[in-house]
Amino acid sequence: MKSISLLAPGHRGCAGCCDAMAAKFTLMGAGEDCIVVSPTGCLEVMTTPYPETSWDVPWIHSLFENAGAVASGIEAGLKALGKQGTKVIAMGGDGATMDIGLQALSGAFERGHNITYVCIDNEAYMNTGVQRSAATPYGASTTTSPAGKVSFGNPRPKKNMPAIILAHGSPYVATTSLAYPKDMIAKVKKATEIEGPTYIHCHAPCTTGWGFDTSKTVEVARMAVQTGLWPLYEVEDGKVTKVRKIGNNKKPVEEYLKMQRRFKHLFTMEGGAEEIAKIQAIADKNIEEFGL
Ligand SMILES: Cc1ncc(C[n+]2csc(CCOP(=O)(O)OP(=O)(O)O)c2C)c(N)n1
Ligand code: SF4
């Protein structure tokens, strides 16, 4: 495990930024012999204002839509040069991963490149002003799914991205959370040591887009896990091999929702209680499915 300094401080992320934390934990798991690809998004913008960089490892910016292809090319290039051991990691936001870069990512996993992809899921397009993505959860207010007189916010459930990656036959897929750094670091380390295309999906609360105090990133992340809304699990060769149990720490979803401005309307609008019940049903389904 390598030092936290592989991502230098002094970047332009908001105080309490989820993307910065996720990048640091990823580098701690991967170690210094790696090449990182970042598609357009907060992580890229805040860490590389020209001519500065926060990256202490080789790093390349890809287009929003082609991180999977760029990572594939780097891996193929290293192979052609006969270089072994250097890890190729792509780190993208949920928009870059689950919407706009999905086609290139699918190609990389289908071809079987030896890469690790880390999705930093802050549940909206943060860098351009909190637009809804396929990762935005049911009921969240964003600038393109605003809550108002005729809307409870985002009307669609979150896309199940780990399941999509698993359908490609990936040997290792895991979910993780900023509330559990050791879990994330260990999973990244494991993913980068397994041959083939591996995937880590990190739940990453964004202070600015979700509307909570900058000191609460970890608390919000932990509450998502303790409600069952964000299950932590590992899948190896298609089988669930490890799950983080909630046990007696289980919390009702209200405790998670009320911490965030994006769900505030659910507590004031007529019919809000029914919408919260639907969100509780999503958590209950996860708890049952994964035996949390
Ligand atoms: C093809 C393309 N479409 C749109 C944009 C504009 N754009 C730049 S960053 C961004 C949002 C990134 O969202 P996400 O991938 O979720 O990462 P985040 O900033 O939330 O960490 C968008 C829409 C772009 N650069 N390229
Ligand atoms: S908007 Fe969110 S993801 Fe972007 S820099 Fe701020 S805290 Fe980080």
CSV table of C-alpha atoms and ligand atoms in Angstrom, one decimal:
chain,number,residue,atom,x,y,z
A,1,MET,CA,0.0,0.0,0.0
A,2,LYS,CA,1.5,3.3,-1.0
A,3,SER,CA,1.4,6.8,0.6
A,4,ILE,CA,-1.5,9.2,0.2
A,5,SER,CA,0.8,11.7,-1.5
A,6,LEU,CA,0.4,10.1,-4.9
A,7,LEU,CA,-2.4,12.6,-5.3
A,8,ALA,CA,-0.9,15.9,-4.0
A,9,PRO,CA,-3.0,18.4,-1.9
A,10,GLY,CA,-3.6,21.9,-3.3
A,11,HIS,CA,-6.0,20.8,-6.0
A,12,ARG,CA,-9.2,22.8,-6.8
A,13,GLY,CA,-11.8,20.4,-5.4
A,14,CYS,CA,-14.4,21.6,-3.0
A,15,ALA,CA,-13.7,21.1,0.7
A,16,GLY,CA,-14.7,17.6,1.5
A,17,CYS,CA,-14.6,16.5,-2.1
A,18,CYS,CA,-15.6,13.0,-2.8
A,19,ASP,CA,-13.7,12.7,-6.0
A,20,ALA,CA,-10.4,13.6,-4.4
A,21,MET,CA,-11.0,11.1,-1.6
A,22,ALA,CA,-11.8,8.3,-4.1
A,23,ALA,CA,-8.7,9.1,-6.2
A,24,LYS,CA,-6.5,9.0,-3.1
A,25,PHE,CA,-7.8,5.7,-1.9
A,26,THR,CA,-7.6,4.3,-5.4
A,27,LEU,CA,-3.9,5.2,-5.7
A,28,MET,CA,-3.2,3.9,-2.2
A,29,GLY,CA,-4.6,0.5,-3.4
A,30,ALA,CA,-2.9,0.6,-6.7
A,31,GLY,CA,0.6,1.8,-5.7
A,32,GLU,CA,2.9,4.0,-7.8
A,33,ASP,CA,3.5,1.7,-10.7
A,34,CYS,CA,0.3,2.6,-12.5
A,35,ILE,CA,-1.0,4.8,-15.3
A,36,VAL,CA,-4.3,6.6,-14.7
A,37,VAL,CA,-6.8,7.6,-17.3
A,38,SER,CA,-9.5,10.2,-16.3
A,39,PRO,CA,-12.3,11.2,-18.6
A,40,THR,CA,-13.7,14.7,-18.4
A,41,GLY,CA,-15.4,15.6,-15.1
A,42,CYS,CA,-14.7,17.1,-11.7
A,43,LEU,CA,-11.7,14.9,-10.9
A,44,GLU,CA,-9.9,15.8,-14.2
A,45,VAL,CA,-10.8,19.5,-14.0
A,46,MET,CA,-9.8,20.1,-10.4
A,47,THR,CA,-6.5,18.1,-10.5
A,48,THR,CA,-5.0,19.5,-13.7
A,49,PRO,CA,-5.5,23.2,-14.1
A,50,TYR,CA,-2.8,23.9,-16.8
A,51,PRO,CA,0.2,24.0,-16.1
A,52,GLU,CA,-0.3,22.3,-12.7
A,53,THR,CA,-1.1,18.7,-11.8
A,54,SER,CA,-1.8,16.9,-8.6
A,55,TRP,CA,-0.9,13.5,-10.0
A,56,ASP,CA,2.3,11.9,-8.9
A,57,VAL,CA,1.8,9.0,-11.3
A,58,PRO,CA,1.5,9.1,-15.1
A,59,TRP,CA,-1.9,10.4,-15.9
A,60,ILE,CA,-3.8,11.1,-19.1
A,61,HIS,CA,-7.1,12.9,-19.8
A,62,SER,CA,-9.4,11.2,-22.2
A,63,LEU,CA,-12.6,12.5,-23.8
A,64,PHE,CA,-15.7,12.2,-21.7
A,65,GLU,CA,-16.8,9.2,-23.9
A,66,ASN,CA,-13.7,7.1,-24.4
A,67,ALA,CA,-11.8,6.3,-21.2
A,68,GLY,CA,-12.4,2.6,-21.8
A,69,ALA,CA,-10.8,2.9,-25.3
A,70,VAL,CA,-7.8,5.0,-24.1
A,71,ALA,CA,-7.1,2.5,-21.2
A,72,SER,CA,-7.4,-0.4,-23.7
A,73,GLY,CA,-4.8,1.3,-25.9
A,74,ILE,CA,-2.4,1.9,-23.1
A,75,GLU,CA,-2.7,-1.7,-21.9
A,76,ALA,CA,-2.1,-3.0,-25.5
A,77,GLY,CA,0.9,-0.6,-25.9
A,78,LEU,CA,2.5,-1.9,-22.6
A,79,LYS,CA,2.0,-5.4,-23.8
A,80,ALA,CA,3.6,-4.7,-27.2
A,81,LEU,CA,6.6,-3.2,-25.4
A,82,GLY,CA,6.9,-6.2,-23.2
A,83,LYS,CA,6.4,-4.2,-20.0
A,84,GLN,CA,4.9,-6.2,-17.2
A,85,GLY,CA,3.5,-5.1,-13.8
A,86,THR,CA,2.4,-1.6,-14.7
A,87,LYS,CA,-1.3,-1.3,-13.7
A,88,VAL,CA,-3.7,0.6,-16.0
A,89,ILE,CA,-6.5,2.3,-14.2
A,90,ALA,CA,-9.4,4.4,-15.4
A,91,MET,CA,-11.2,6.6,-13.0
A,92,GLY,CA,-14.4,8.3,-14.2
A,93,GLY,CA,-17.5,9.9,-12.8
A,94,ASP,CA,-20.9,8.2,-13.1
A,95,GLY,CA,-21.8,10.3,-16.1
A,96,ALA,CA,-18.6,9.3,-17.9
A,97,THR,CA,-19.0,5.7,-16.9
A,98,MET,CA,-22.7,4.8,-16.9
A,99,ASP,CA,-24.0,7.1,-19.7
A,100,ILE,CA,-21.6,8.8,-22.1
A,101,GLY,CA,-18.6,6.4,-21.9
A,102,LEU,CA,-20.6,3.2,-21.6
A,103,GLN,CA,-19.9,2.1,-25.2
A,104,ALA,CA,-16.1,2.4,-24.9
A,105,LEU,CA,-16.2,0.8,-21.5
A,106,SER,CA,-18.3,-2.1,-22.7
A,107,GLY,CA,-15.8,-2.7,-25.6
A,108,ALA,CA,-12.8,-2.7,-23.2
A,109,PHE,CA,-14.5,-5.3,-21.0
A,110,GLU,CA,-15.7,-7.4,-23.9
A,111,ARG,CA,-12.2,-7.5,-25.4
A,112,GLY,CA,-10.8,-8.6,-22.0
A,113,HIS,CA,-8.1,-5.9,-21.5
A,114,ASN,CA,-6.1,-6.1,-18.3
A,115,ILE,CA,-7.4,-2.9,-16.8
A,116,THR,CA,-9.2,-1.7,-13.6
A,117,TYR,CA,-12.0,0.7,-14.0
A,118,VAL,CA,-13.1,2.8,-10.9
A,119,CYS,CA,-16.5,4.5,-11.2
A,120,ILE,CA,-16.6,7.5,-8.8
A,121,ASP,CA,-20.4,7.7,-8.4
A,122,ASN,CA,-21.5,11.0,-7.1
A,123,GLU,CA,-24.9,10.4,-8.7
A,124,ALA,CA,-25.1,13.3,-11.1
A,125,TYR,CA,-23.1,15.4,-13.6
A,126,MET,CA,-21.4,17.6,-11.0
A,127,ASN,CA,-18.8,19.4,-13.1
A,128,THR,CA,-21.4,21.0,-15.3
A,129,GLY,CA,-23.9,21.9,-12.6
A,130,VAL,CA,-25.7,18.8,-11.1
A,131,GLN,CA,-27.6,17.4,-14.1
A,132,ARG,CA,-29.3,14.1,-13.6
A,133,SER,CA,-27.4,10.9,-14.8
A,134,ALA,CA,-28.3,7.2,-14.9
A,135,ALA,CA,-26.9,7.0,-11.4
A,136,THR,CA,-29.1,9.6,-9.9
A,137,PRO,CA,-31.4,7.9,-7.3
A,138,TYR,CA,-35.1,7.9,-7.3
A,139,GLY,CA,-36.6,11.1,-5.9
A,140,ALA,CA,-33.4,13.2,-6.0
A,141,SER,CA,-33.8,16.8,-7.1
A,142,THR,CA,-31.2,17.8,-9.7
A,143,THR,CA,-31.2,20.8,-12.2
A,144,THR,CA,-32.7,18.5,-14.9
A,145,SER,CA,-35.0,16.6,-12.6
A,146,PRO,CA,-36.0,19.5,-10.3
A,147,ALA,CA,-38.6,18.9,-7.5
A,148,GLY,CA,-41.5,21.2,-7.8
A,149,LYS,CA,-45.3,21.4,-7.9
A,150,VAL,CA,-45.7,18.5,-10.3
A,151,SER,CA,-42.5,16.6,-9.6
A,152,PHE,CA,-40.9,14.6,-6.8
A,153,GLY,CA,-37.5,14.8,-8.5
A,154,ASN,CA,-35.9,12.1,-10.5
A,155,PRO,CA,-38.6,9.6,-11.6
A,156,ARG,CA,-36.3,6.7,-12.5
A,157,PRO,CA,-34.4,4.2,-10.3
A,158,LYS,CA,-30.6,4.1,-10.3
A,159,LYS,CA,-29.1,2.0,-13.2
A,160,ASN,CA,-27.4,-1.2,-11.9
A,161,MET,CA,-24.0,-0.7,-13.3
A,162,PRO,CA,-22.1,-3.5,-11.5
A,163,ALA,CA,-24.7,-5.9,-13.0
A,164,ILE,CA,-24.0,-4.6,-16.5
A,165,ILE,CA,-20.3,-5.1,-16.0
A,166,LEU,CA,-20.9,-8.6,-14.7
A,167,ALA,CA,-22.8,-9.4,-17.8
A,168,HIS,CA,-19.4,-8.9,-19.7
A,169,GLY,CA,-17.9,-11.8,-17.7
A,170,SER,CA,-15.6,-9.6,-15.6
A,171,PRO,CA,-13.6,-11.8,-13.1
A,172,TYR,CA,-13.9,-9.2,-10.3
A,173,VAL,CA,-16.6,-6.6,-9.6
A,174,ALA,CA,-16.9,-4.8,-6.2
A,175,THR,CA,-18.9,-2.0,-4.7
A,176,THR,CA,-17.3,0.2,-2.1
A,177,SER,CA,-17.9,3.5,-0.3
A,178,LEU,CA,-15.9,6.5,0.9
A,179,ALA,CA,-17.0,5.7,4.5
A,180,TYR,CA,-14.8,2.6,4.4
A,181,PRO,CA,-11.3,3.6,3.2
A,182,LYS,CA,-9.7,0.2,4.1
A,183,ASP,CA,-12.4,-1.6,2.2
A,184,MET,CA,-11.9,0.5,-0.9
A,185,ILE,CA,-8.1,0.3,-0.7
A,186,ALA,CA,-8.2,-3.5,-0.3
A,187,LYS,CA,-10.6,-3.9,-3.2
A,188,VAL,CA,-8.6,-1.7,-5.6
A,189,LYS,CA,-5.5,-3.6,-4.7
A,190,LYS,CA,-7.2,-6.9,-5.3
A,191,ALA,CA,-8.8,-5.7,-8.6
A,192,THR,CA,-5.5,-4.5,-9.9
A,193,GLU,CA,-3.8,-7.8,-9.1
A,194,ILE,CA,-6.4,-9.9,-10.9
A,195,GLU,CA,-5.7,-10.6,-14.6
A,196,GLY,CA,-8.4,-9.2,-16.9
A,197,PRO,CA,-10.9,-6.3,-16.8
A,198,THR,CA,-12.0,-5.5,-13.2
A,199,TYR,CA,-14.4,-3.0,-11.9
A,200,ILE,CA,-14.9,-1.0,-8.6
A,201,HIS,CA,-18.0,1.1,-8.1
A,202,CYS,CA,-17.5,3.7,-5.4
A,203,HIS,CA,-20.4,5.5,-3.8
A,204,ALA,CA,-19.2,9.1,-3.4
A,205,PRO,CA,-21.3,11.8,-1.7
A,206,CYS,CA,-20.8,15.3,-3.2
A,207,THR,CA,-21.2,18.1,-0.8
A,208,THR,CA,-22.0,20.7,-3.5
A,209,GLY,CA,-24.4,18.6,-5.6
A,210,TRP,CA,-26.2,16.8,-2.8
A,211,GLY,CA,-26.3,19.7,-0.4
A,212,PHE,CA,-24.7,18.8,2.9
A,213,ASP,CA,-22.0,20.4,5.1
A,214,THR,CA,-18.4,19.9,3.8
A,215,SER,CA,-17.5,18.0,7.0
A,216,LYS,CA,-20.2,15.3,6.5
A,217,THR,CA,-19.0,13.4,3.4
A,218,VAL,CA,-18.1,10.3,5.3
A,219,GLU,CA,-21.2,10.4,7.5
A,220,VAL,CA,-23.5,10.6,4.5
A,221,ALA,CA,-21.6,7.8,2.8
A,222,ARG,CA,-21.9,5.6,5.9
A,223,MET,CA,-25.6,6.2,6.2
A,224,ALA,CA,-26.1,5.1,2.6
A,225,VAL,CA,-24.5,1.7,3.6
A,226,GLN,CA,-26.4,1.4,6.9
A,227,THR,CA,-29.8,2.0,5.3
A,228,GLY,CA,-29.1,-0.7,2.7
A,229,LEU,CA,-29.4,1.8,-0.1
A,230,TRP,CA,-25.7,1.1,-1.0
A,231,PRO,CA,-24.8,-2.5,-0.5
A,232,LEU,CA,-21.1,-3.4,-0.2
A,233,TYR,CA,-20.2,-6.6,-2.0
A,234,GLU,CA,-17.6,-8.4,-4.1
A,235,VAL,CA,-18.3,-10.7,-7.0
A,236,GLU,CA,-15.6,-13.1,-8.2
A,237,ASP,CA,-16.0,-15.1,-11.3
A,238,GLY,CA,-19.7,-14.4,-11.3
A,239,LYS,CA,-20.4,-15.3,-7.7
A,240,VAL,CA,-21.0,-13.1,-4.7
A,241,THR,CA,-18.1,-13.9,-2.4
A,242,LYS,CA,-18.3,-11.2,0.3
A,243,VAL,CA,-20.9,-8.9,1.7
A,244,ARG,CA,-20.6,-6.2,4.4
A,245,LYS,CA,-23.4,-7.0,6.8
A,246,ILE,CA,-25.4,-4.1,8.4
A,247,GLY,CA,-26.7,-6.2,11.3
A,248,ASN,CA,-28.0,-4.2,14.2
A,249,ASN,CA,-26.8,-0.9,12.7
A,250,LYS,CA,-29.6,-0.8,10.2
A,251,LYS,CA,-31.1,2.7,9.8
A,252,PRO,CA,-34.4,3.9,8.2
A,253,VAL,CA,-33.9,5.6,4.9
A,254,GLU,CA,-35.3,8.9,6.3
A,255,GLU,CA,-32.1,9.3,8.3
A,256,TYR,CA,-30.1,9.3,5.1
A,257,LEU,CA,-32.5,11.4,3.1
A,258,LYS,CA,-32.9,14.2,5.7
A,259,MET,CA,-29.1,14.8,5.7
A,260,GLN,CA,-29.3,16.1,2.1
A,261,ARG,CA,-30.8,19.1,0.3
A,262,ARG,CA,-31.6,17.1,-2.8
A,263,PHE,CA,-34.2,15.1,-0.9
A,264,LYS,CA,-35.6,18.0,1.2
A,265,HIS,CA,-38.8,18.3,-0.8
A,266,LEU,CA,-39.8,14.7,0.2
A,267,PHE,CA,-40.3,16.0,3.8
A,268,THR,CA,-42.4,19.0,2.9
A,269,MET,CA,-44.5,18.0,-0.2
A,270,GLU,CA,-47.9,16.4,0.0
A,271,GLY,CA,-47.4,12.7,-0.9
A,272,GLY,CA,-43.7,12.9,0.2
A,273,ALA,CA,-44.3,10.1,2.7
A,274,GLU,CA,-45.4,7.7,0.0
A,275,GLU,CA,-42.2,8.6,-2.0
A,276,ILE,CA,-40.0,7.9,1.0
A,277,ALA,CA,-41.8,4.5,1.4
A,278,LYS,CA,-40.8,3.7,-2.2
A,279,ILE,CA,-37.2,4.5,-1.4
A,280,GLN,CA,-37.4,2.4,1.8
A,281,ALA,CA,-38.6,-0.5,-0.5
A,282,ILE,CA,-35.5,-0.1,-2.6
A,283,ALA,CA,-33.3,-0.5,0.5
A,284,ASP,CA,-35.4,-3.4,1.8
A,285,LYS,CA,-34.9,-5.2,-1.5
A,286,ASN,CA,-31.1,-4.8,-1.4
A,287,ILE,CA,-31.1,-6.0,2.2
A,288,GLU,CA,-33.0,-9.1,1.2
A,289,GLU,CA,-31.1,-9.7,-2.0
A,290,PHE,CA,-27.6,-9.5,-0.4
A,291,GLY,CA,-28.5,-10.8,3.0
A,292,LEU,CA,-27.3,-7.6,4.6
B,1,LIG,C1,-19.2,14.5,-25.1
B,1,LIG,C2,-19.3,15.5,-24.0
B,1,LIG,N1,-20.5,15.8,-23.5
B,1,LIG,C3,-20.6,16.7,-22.5
B,1,LIG,C4,-19.5,17.3,-22.0
B,1,LIG,C5,-19.6,18.3,-20.9
B,1,LIG,N2,-19.2,17.8,-19.6
B,1,LIG,C6,-18.0,18.0,-19.1
B,1,LIG,S1,-17.8,17.4,-17.5
B,1,LIG,C7,-19.4,16.9,-17.5
B,1,LIG,C8,-20.0,16.2,-16.2
B,1,LIG,C9,-19.2,15.1,-15.7
B,1,LIG,O1,-20.0,14.3,-14.9
B,1,LIG,P1,-19.5,12.9,-14.3
B,1,LIG,O2,-18.9,12.0,-15.3
B,1,LIG,O3,-20.7,12.3,-13.5
B,1,LIG,O4,-18.4,13.4,-13.3
B,1,LIG,P2,-18.4,14.4,-12.1
B,1,LIG,O5,-18.1,15.7,-12.6
B,1,LIG,O6,-19.8,14.3,-11.5
B,1,LIG,O7,-17.4,13.9,-11.1
B,1,LIG,C10,-20.1,17.2,-18.7
B,1,LIG,C11,-21.5,16.9,-19.0
B,1,LIG,C12,-18.2,16.9,-22.5
B,1,LIG,N3,-17.1,17.4,-22.0
B,1,LIG,N4,-18.1,16.0,-23.5
B,2,SF4,S1,-18.8,19.5,-7.1
B,2,SF4,FE1,-18.6,17.6,-5.9
B,2,SF4,S2,-17.3,16.2,-7.1
B,2,SF4,FE2,-17.1,18.3,-7.9
B,2,SF4,S3,-15.2,19.2,-6.9
B,2,SF4,FE3,-17.1,19.8,-5.7
B,2,SF4,S4,-17.3,18.1,-4.1
B,2,SF4,FE4,-15.9,17.4,-5.7
